[in-house]
mmCIF file of C-alpha atoms and ligand atoms in Angstrom:
data_model
loop_
_atom_site.group_PDB
_atom_site.id
_atom_site.type_symbol
_atom_site.label_atom_id
_atom_site.label_comp_id
_atom_site.label_asym_id
_atom_site.label_seq_id
_atom_site.Cartn_x
_atom_site.Cartn_y
_atom_site.Cartn_z
ATOM 1 C CA UNK C 1411 -73.490 -37.086 -186.492
ATOM 2 C CA UNK C 1412 -75.363 -37.408 -189.741
ATOM 3 C CA UNK C 1413 -77.547 -34.942 -191.554
ATOM 4 C CA UNK C 1414 -80.848 -36.270 -190.283
ATOM 5 C CA UNK C 1415 -79.751 -35.852 -186.680
ATOM 6 C CA UNK C 1416 -78.576 -32.315 -187.218
ATOM 7 C CA UNK C 1417 -81.795 -31.432 -188.969
ATOM 8 C CA UNK C 1418 -83.862 -32.848 -186.149
ATOM 9 C CA UNK C 1419 -81.850 -31.023 -183.487
ATOM 10 C CA UNK C 1420 -82.208 -27.735 -185.344
ATOM 11 C CA UNK C 1421 -85.856 -28.440 -185.911
ATOM 12 C CA UNK C 1422 -86.363 -28.975 -182.184
ATOM 13 C CA UNK C 1423 -84.545 -25.743 -181.378
ATOM 14 C CA UNK C 1424 -86.334 -23.645 -183.963
ATOM 15 C CA UNK C 1425 -89.863 -24.867 -183.742
ATOM 16 C CA UNK C 1426 -90.353 -26.494 -180.360
ATOM 17 C CA UNK C 1427 -91.995 -29.696 -179.281
ATOM 18 C CA UNK C 1428 -95.481 -29.378 -180.723
ATOM 19 C CA UNK C 1429 -93.941 -29.268 -184.167
ATOM 20 C CA UNK C 1430 -91.903 -32.350 -183.350
ATOM 21 C CA UNK C 1431 -95.085 -34.319 -182.794
ATOM 22 C CA UNK C 1432 -96.483 -32.999 -186.067
ATOM 23 C CA UNK C 1433 -93.283 -34.050 -187.780
ATOM 24 C CA UNK C 1434 -93.434 -37.510 -186.229
ATOM 25 C CA UNK C 1435 -97.115 -37.869 -187.014
ATOM 26 C CA UNK C 1436 -96.528 -36.745 -190.575
ATOM 27 C CA UNK C 1437 -93.525 -38.780 -191.588
ATOM 28 C CA UNK C 1438 -95.698 -41.525 -192.680
ATOM 29 C CA UNK C 1439 -95.191 -44.867 -194.236
ATOM 30 C CA UNK C 1440 -93.067 -47.698 -192.853
ATOM 31 C CA UNK C 1441 -91.062 -47.649 -196.108
ATOM 32 C CA UNK C 1442 -89.950 -44.093 -195.369
ATOM 33 C CA UNK C 1443 -89.145 -45.003 -191.768
ATOM 34 C CA UNK C 1444 -86.965 -47.844 -192.999
ATOM 35 C CA UNK C 1445 -84.984 -45.506 -195.234
ATOM 36 C CA UNK C 1446 -84.514 -43.028 -192.394
ATOM 37 C CA UNK C 1447 -83.457 -45.875 -190.098
ATOM 38 C CA UNK C 1448 -80.884 -47.114 -192.572
ATOM 39 C CA UNK C 1449 -79.451 -43.656 -193.136
ATOM 40 C CA UNK C 1450 -79.052 -43.030 -189.439
ATOM 41 C CA UNK C 1451 -77.840 -46.460 -188.299
ATOM 42 C CA UNK C 1452 -74.178 -46.241 -187.313
ATOM 43 C CA UNK C 1453 -73.642 -49.708 -188.758
ATOM 44 C CA UNK C 1454 -69.925 -49.210 -189.232
ATOM 45 C CA UNK C 1455 -69.395 -49.153 -185.472
ATOM 46 C CA UNK C 1456 -67.682 -52.201 -183.980
ATOM 47 C CA UNK C 1457 -68.909 -53.154 -180.563
ATOM 48 C CA UNK C 1458 -65.402 -53.505 -179.105
ATOM 49 C CA UNK C 1459 -64.408 -50.080 -180.366
ATOM 50 C CA UNK C 1460 -67.515 -48.525 -178.810
ATOM 51 C CA UNK C 1461 -66.816 -50.181 -175.465
ATOM 52 C CA UNK C 1462 -63.274 -48.841 -175.270
ATOM 53 C CA UNK C 1463 -63.591 -45.433 -176.972
ATOM 54 C CA UNK C 1464 -65.822 -42.851 -175.279
ATOM 55 C CA UNK C 1465 -68.641 -41.214 -177.245
ATOM 56 C CA UNK C 1466 -69.490 -37.534 -176.822
ATOM 57 C CA UNK C 1467 -71.754 -36.848 -173.842
ATOM 58 C CA UNK C 1468 -74.865 -34.658 -174.145
ATOM 59 C CA UNK C 1469 -74.775 -31.550 -171.869
ATOM 60 C CA UNK C 1470 -76.791 -32.099 -168.688
ATOM 61 C CA UNK C 1471 -79.067 -29.851 -166.627
ATOM 62 C CA UNK C 1472 -78.509 -28.709 -163.035
ATOM 63 C CA UNK C 1473 -80.402 -29.888 -159.937
ATOM 64 C CA UNK C 1474 -82.604 -26.759 -159.773
ATOM 65 C CA UNK C 1475 -83.819 -27.345 -163.329
ATOM 66 C CA UNK C 1476 -85.466 -30.704 -162.517
ATOM 67 C CA UNK C 1477 -89.235 -30.647 -163.250
ATOM 68 C CA UNK C 1478 -90.627 -33.196 -160.791
ATOM 69 C CA UNK C 1479 -94.263 -32.834 -161.903
ATOM 70 C CA UNK C 1480 -93.595 -32.840 -165.643
ATOM 71 C CA UNK C 1481 -92.807 -36.548 -166.104
ATOM 72 C CA UNK C 1482 -96.262 -38.015 -166.585
ATOM 73 C CA UNK C 1483 -96.819 -41.762 -166.509
ATOM 74 C CA UNK C 1484 -97.119 -42.987 -170.088
ATOM 75 C CA UNK C 1485 -98.005 -46.677 -170.111
ATOM 76 C CA UNK C 1486 -99.826 -48.224 -173.039
ATOM 77 C CA UNK C 1487 -100.633 -51.693 -171.820
ATOM 78 C CA UNK C 1488 -100.655 -52.219 -168.066
ATOM 79 C CA UNK C 1489 -98.315 -51.874 -165.106
ATOM 80 C CA UNK C 1490 -96.843 -55.338 -164.512
ATOM 81 C CA UNK C 1491 -96.562 -56.845 -161.040
ATOM 82 C CA UNK C 1492 -92.944 -57.890 -160.565
ATOM 83 C CA UNK C 1493 -91.811 -60.094 -157.657
ATOM 84 C CA UNK C 1494 -88.442 -58.595 -156.678
ATOM 85 C CA UNK C 1495 -87.262 -61.874 -155.139
ATOM 86 C CA UNK C 1496 -87.702 -63.626 -158.468
ATOM 87 C CA UNK C 1497 -86.780 -60.695 -160.736
ATOM 88 C CA UNK C 1498 -83.714 -61.192 -162.938
ATOM 89 C CA UNK C 1499 -82.190 -59.042 -165.662
ATOM 90 C CA UNK C 1500 -81.000 -61.451 -168.352
ATOM 91 C CA UNK C 1501 -78.355 -60.536 -170.936
ATOM 92 C CA UNK C 1502 -78.124 -63.031 -173.776
ATOM 93 C CA UNK C 1503 -77.786 -63.402 -177.546
ATOM 94 C CA UNK C 1504 -74.451 -63.096 -179.362
ATOM 95 C CA UNK C 1505 -72.312 -62.921 -176.235
ATOM 96 C CA UNK C 1506 -69.519 -65.081 -174.829
ATOM 97 C CA UNK C 1507 -70.764 -64.676 -171.263
ATOM 98 C CA UNK C 1508 -74.574 -64.712 -170.867
ATOM 99 C CA UNK C 1509 -75.631 -63.081 -167.594
ATOM 100 C CA UNK C 1510 -78.482 -63.042 -165.119
ATOM 101 C CA UNK C 1511 -78.570 -60.384 -162.384
ATOM 102 C CA UNK C 1512 -80.733 -59.982 -159.302
ATOM 103 C CA UNK C 1513 -81.520 -56.379 -158.309
ATOM 104 C CA UNK C 1514 -79.053 -56.734 -155.400
ATOM 105 C CA UNK C 1515 -76.334 -57.600 -157.915
ATOM 106 C CA UNK C 1516 -77.324 -54.670 -160.143
ATOM 107 C CA UNK C 1517 -77.225 -52.284 -157.184
ATOM 108 C CA UNK C 1518 -73.755 -53.508 -156.220
ATOM 109 C CA UNK C 1519 -72.428 -52.088 -159.514
ATOM 110 C CA UNK C 1520 -71.273 -48.429 -159.596
ATOM 111 C CA UNK C 1521 -74.211 -46.010 -159.310
ATOM 112 C CA UNK C 1522 -74.182 -43.154 -161.800
ATOM 113 C CA UNK C 1523 -76.676 -40.333 -162.281
ATOM 114 C CA UNK C 1524 -77.577 -37.713 -164.879
ATOM 115 C CA UNK C 1525 -80.069 -34.869 -165.318
ATOM 116 C CA UNK C 1526 -81.522 -34.955 -168.815
ATOM 117 C CA UNK C 1527 -84.636 -34.058 -170.784
ATOM 118 C CA UNK C 1528 -87.147 -36.821 -171.495
ATOM 119 C CA UNK C 1529 -89.033 -36.093 -174.733
ATOM 120 C CA UNK C 1530 -92.258 -37.861 -175.712
ATOM 121 C CA UNK C 1531 -93.531 -37.634 -179.308
ATOM 122 C CA UNK C 1532 -96.979 -36.907 -177.929
ATOM 123 C CA UNK C 1533 -95.801 -33.347 -177.293
ATOM 124 C CA UNK C 1534 -94.524 -33.189 -173.716
ATOM 125 C CA UNK C 1535 -91.085 -33.204 -172.120
ATOM 126 C CA UNK C 1536 -89.601 -33.244 -168.607
ATOM 127 C CA UNK C 1537 -86.186 -32.597 -167.087
ATOM 128 C CA UNK C 1538 -85.475 -35.636 -164.907
ATOM 129 C CA UNK C 1539 -82.616 -36.985 -162.818
ATOM 130 C CA UNK C 1540 -82.061 -40.680 -163.389
ATOM 131 C CA UNK C 1541 -79.802 -42.847 -161.211
ATOM 132 C CA UNK C 1542 -78.675 -46.336 -162.105
ATOM 133 C CA UNK C 1543 -75.970 -48.304 -163.813
ATOM 134 C CA UNK C 1544 -74.351 -47.562 -167.117
ATOM 135 C CA UNK C 1545 -75.740 -50.000 -169.684
ATOM 136 C CA UNK C 1546 -72.282 -50.133 -171.229
ATOM 137 C CA UNK C 1547 -70.885 -51.717 -168.017
ATOM 138 C CA UNK C 1548 -73.435 -54.521 -168.167
ATOM 139 C CA UNK C 1549 -72.900 -55.129 -171.877
ATOM 140 C CA UNK C 1550 -69.115 -55.227 -171.412
ATOM 141 C CA UNK C 1551 -69.527 -57.886 -168.686
ATOM 142 C CA UNK C 1552 -71.474 -60.044 -171.147
ATOM 143 C CA UNK C 1553 -68.541 -59.964 -173.628
ATOM 144 C CA UNK C 1554 -70.432 -59.287 -176.868
ATOM 145 C CA UNK C 1555 -69.155 -60.915 -180.042
ATOM 146 C CA UNK C 1556 -67.655 -58.640 -182.714
ATOM 147 C CA UNK C 1557 -70.690 -58.913 -185.021
ATOM 148 C CA UNK C 1558 -73.184 -57.419 -182.529
ATOM 149 C CA UNK C 1559 -75.010 -54.407 -184.031
ATOM 150 C CA UNK C 1560 -78.299 -54.125 -182.104
ATOM 151 C CA UNK C 1561 -79.903 -54.816 -178.753
ATOM 152 C CA UNK C 1562 -83.455 -55.956 -178.095
ATOM 153 C CA UNK C 1563 -85.066 -54.964 -174.795
ATOM 154 C CA UNK C 1564 -87.911 -57.100 -173.495
ATOM 155 C CA UNK C 1565 -90.259 -55.708 -170.839
ATOM 156 C CA UNK C 1566 -92.539 -57.372 -168.307
ATOM 157 C CA UNK C 1567 -95.658 -55.725 -169.839
ATOM 158 C CA UNK C 1568 -94.970 -57.221 -173.292
ATOM 159 C CA UNK C 1569 -93.399 -53.990 -174.613
ATOM 160 C CA UNK C 1570 -90.296 -54.539 -176.725
ATOM 161 C CA UNK C 1571 -87.711 -52.277 -178.338
ATOM 162 C CA UNK C 1572 -84.569 -52.514 -180.443
ATOM 163 C CA UNK C 1573 -81.655 -50.056 -180.431
ATOM 164 C CA UNK C 1574 -78.487 -49.603 -182.493
ATOM 165 C CA UNK C 1575 -75.394 -50.666 -180.547
ATOM 166 C CA UNK C 1576 -73.753 -47.196 -180.591
ATOM 167 C CA UNK C 1577 -76.749 -45.724 -178.747
ATOM 168 C CA UNK C 1578 -76.811 -48.688 -176.332
ATOM 169 C CA UNK C 1579 -73.147 -48.052 -175.468
ATOM 170 C CA UNK C 1580 -73.465 -44.263 -175.213
ATOM 171 C CA UNK C 1581 -72.016 -43.088 -171.859
ATOM 172 C CA UNK C 1582 -75.398 -41.603 -170.804
ATOM 173 C CA UNK C 1583 -77.541 -44.632 -171.603
ATOM 174 C CA UNK C 1584 -78.506 -46.020 -168.194
ATOM 175 C CA UNK C 1585 -80.548 -48.778 -166.662
ATOM 176 C CA UNK C 1586 -82.186 -46.616 -164.032
ATOM 177 C CA UNK C 1587 -83.554 -47.614 -160.630
ATOM 178 C CA UNK C 1588 -83.798 -44.082 -159.198
ATOM 179 C CA UNK C 1589 -85.797 -41.032 -160.319
ATOM 180 C CA UNK C 1590 -85.032 -37.549 -158.937
ATOM 181 C CA UNK C 1591 -82.963 -39.083 -156.128
ATOM 182 C CA UNK C 1592 -85.710 -41.490 -154.950
ATOM 183 C CA UNK C 1593 -86.266 -45.197 -155.668
ATOM 184 C CA UNK C 1594 -87.872 -45.535 -159.119
ATOM 185 C CA UNK C 1595 -91.684 -45.774 -158.769
ATOM 186 C CA UNK C 1596 -93.314 -48.891 -160.261
ATOM 187 C CA UNK C 1597 -95.397 -46.745 -162.672
ATOM 188 C CA UNK C 1598 -92.169 -45.313 -164.063
ATOM 189 C CA UNK C 1599 -90.619 -48.731 -164.696
ATOM 190 C CA UNK C 1600 -89.237 -50.253 -161.476
ATOM 191 C CA UNK C 1601 -87.203 -52.249 -160.895
ATOM 192 C CA UNK C 1602 -85.221 -51.248 -164.017
ATOM 193 C CA UNK C 1603 -85.852 -48.988 -167.007
ATOM 194 C CA UNK C 1604 -83.847 -47.469 -169.827
ATOM 195 C CA UNK C 1605 -82.971 -43.769 -169.623
ATOM 196 C CA UNK C 1606 -80.952 -41.871 -172.229
ATOM 197 C CA UNK C 1607 -80.720 -38.260 -173.491
ATOM 198 C CA UNK C 1608 -80.180 -39.420 -177.085
ATOM 199 C CA UNK C 1609 -83.490 -41.196 -177.751
ATOM 200 C CA UNK C 1610 -87.189 -40.296 -177.766
ATOM 201 C CA UNK C 1611 -89.390 -41.461 -174.883
ATOM 202 C CA UNK C 1612 -90.842 -44.522 -176.582
ATOM 203 C CA UNK C 1613 -87.346 -46.052 -176.922
ATOM 204 C CA UNK C 1614 -86.914 -45.911 -173.123
ATOM 205 C CA UNK C 1615 -88.385 -49.223 -172.076
ATOM 206 C CA UNK C 1616 -89.740 -49.589 -168.550
ATOM 207 C CA UNK C 1617 -89.690 -52.905 -166.588
ATOM 208 C CA UNK C 1618 -86.790 -54.310 -168.629
ATOM 209 C CA UNK C 1619 -86.294 -58.048 -168.016
ATOM 210 C CA UNK C 1620 -84.093 -59.092 -170.926
ATOM 211 C CA UNK C 1621 -81.428 -57.602 -173.173
ATOM 212 C CA UNK C 1622 -80.559 -59.655 -176.258
ATOM 213 C CA UNK C 1623 -77.523 -58.641 -178.308
ATOM 214 C CA UNK C 1624 -77.892 -59.509 -181.974
ATOM 215 C CA UNK C 1625 -76.291 -58.924 -185.373
ATOM 216 C CA UNK C 1626 -79.578 -58.392 -187.269
ATOM 217 C CA UNK C 1627 -82.989 -56.889 -186.623
ATOM 218 C CA UNK C 1628 -86.009 -59.145 -186.959
ATOM 219 C CA UNK C 1629 -89.201 -57.892 -188.683
ATOM 220 C CA UNK C 1630 -90.330 -56.918 -185.150
ATOM 221 C CA UNK C 1631 -88.433 -53.763 -184.262
ATOM 222 C CA UNK C 1632 -90.443 -52.260 -181.421
ATOM 223 C CA UNK C 1633 -93.934 -51.807 -179.997
ATOM 224 C CA UNK C 1634 -94.463 -48.393 -181.669
ATOM 225 C CA UNK C 1635 -92.106 -48.939 -184.591
ATOM 226 C CA UNK C 1636 -94.176 -51.901 -185.743
ATOM 227 C CA UNK C 1637 -97.145 -49.494 -185.921
ATOM 228 C CA UNK C 1638 -95.222 -47.084 -188.177
ATOM 229 C CA UNK C 1639 -93.122 -44.967 -185.806
ATOM 230 C CA UNK C 1640 -89.524 -44.224 -186.687
ATOM 231 C CA UNK C 1641 -87.009 -46.796 -185.508
ATOM 232 C CA UNK C 1642 -83.869 -44.731 -184.788
ATOM 233 C CA UNK C 1643 -85.806 -42.052 -182.856
ATOM 234 C CA UNK C 1644 -82.713 -40.011 -181.983
ATOM 235 C CA UNK C 1645 -82.796 -36.637 -180.221
HETATM 236 N N1 MTE P 1778 -92.586 -51.232 -170.977
HETATM 237 C C1 MTE P 1778 -92.986 -50.010 -171.395
HETATM 238 N N2 MTE P 1778 -92.057 -49.053 -171.566
HETATM 239 C C2 MTE P 1778 -92.409 -47.821 -171.979
HETATM 240 C C3 MTE P 1778 -93.761 -47.490 -172.277
HETATM 241 C C4 MTE P 1778 -94.734 -48.525 -172.077
HETATM 242 O O1 MTE P 1778 -95.943 -48.344 -172.280
HETATM 243 N N3 MTE P 1778 -94.299 -49.768 -171.628
HETATM 244 N N4 MTE P 1778 -94.068 -46.212 -172.741
HETATM 245 C C5 MTE P 1778 -92.964 -45.442 -173.376
HETATM 246 C C6 MTE P 1778 -93.238 -44.020 -173.619
HETATM 247 S S1 MTE P 1778 -94.085 -43.579 -175.033
HETATM 248 C C7 MTE P 1778 -92.695 -43.034 -172.845
HETATM 249 S S2 MTE P 1778 -92.863 -41.384 -173.209
HETATM 250 C C8 MTE P 1778 -91.984 -43.370 -171.590
HETATM 251 C C9 MTE P 1778 -92.717 -42.738 -170.437
HETATM 252 O O2 MTE P 1778 -92.042 -42.987 -169.249
HETATM 253 P P1 MTE P 1778 -92.750 -42.553 -167.891
HETATM 254 O O3 MTE P 1778 -94.061 -43.287 -167.801
HETATM 255 O O4 MTE P 1778 -91.791 -42.905 -166.803
HETATM 256 O O5 MTE P 1778 -92.966 -41.058 -168.001
HETATM 257 O O6 MTE P 1778 -91.900 -44.766 -171.369
HETATM 258 C C10 MTE P 1778 -91.708 -45.535 -172.521
HETATM 259 N N5 MTE P 1778 -91.433 -46.881 -172.122
HETATM 260 MO MO1 MO P 1779 -93.764 -41.352 -175.301
#
């Protein structure tokens, strides 16, 4: 882990969440965000290496620590209406094997679950259990080319995000279709949303329809990032 990560972790521990939002609100201009992003991008990571070598998991919470009421719905545009019969998760870009999954196909893959803290920059957090498939499994099936460094996530409400490939392939980065042991509610991103203990809430796209693996970021990095928020947004 790099210096910026360590500082943020310590900062979180020492000063709590309200200060995190102040920090986020205060760290200003896109130019600064770009520098921070570059410093914290694990660009030296090869996709193949990340698929085969495990990364360190974040400690999880226990069942009795789940805070069912704390996860508020945070939707900035609208809740899309998705026809499950027609829904497909597409994986494309710099891959040898582009894929398209129905939800039945997704749910046939091994189900995994984790209890983690969701942290929103607006100053709230919630301990949640997410169930779904490991994003790494899906990416591996698509056979990414060696030059892949980032993933774009497209959502049905027009939201979009980009992540560094190391975070995408982290063992606790899931495409979730369950929340606290129940089917994922539509407001929280059904049929499929990102969930990961290593990224801030705004990186965790709901209603994901497409994952594009790429070797470069475009000038459009994410819905909030393009309005000045930090790109890496690690926890
Ligand atoms: N497609 C989409 N994904 C999204 C958002 C959104 O508005 N649209 N909001 C983000 C923000 S800021 C947060 S904190 C979480 C909130 O997830 P929740 O509504 O399940 O609590 O979703 C993230 N993912
Ligand atoms: Mo958020």
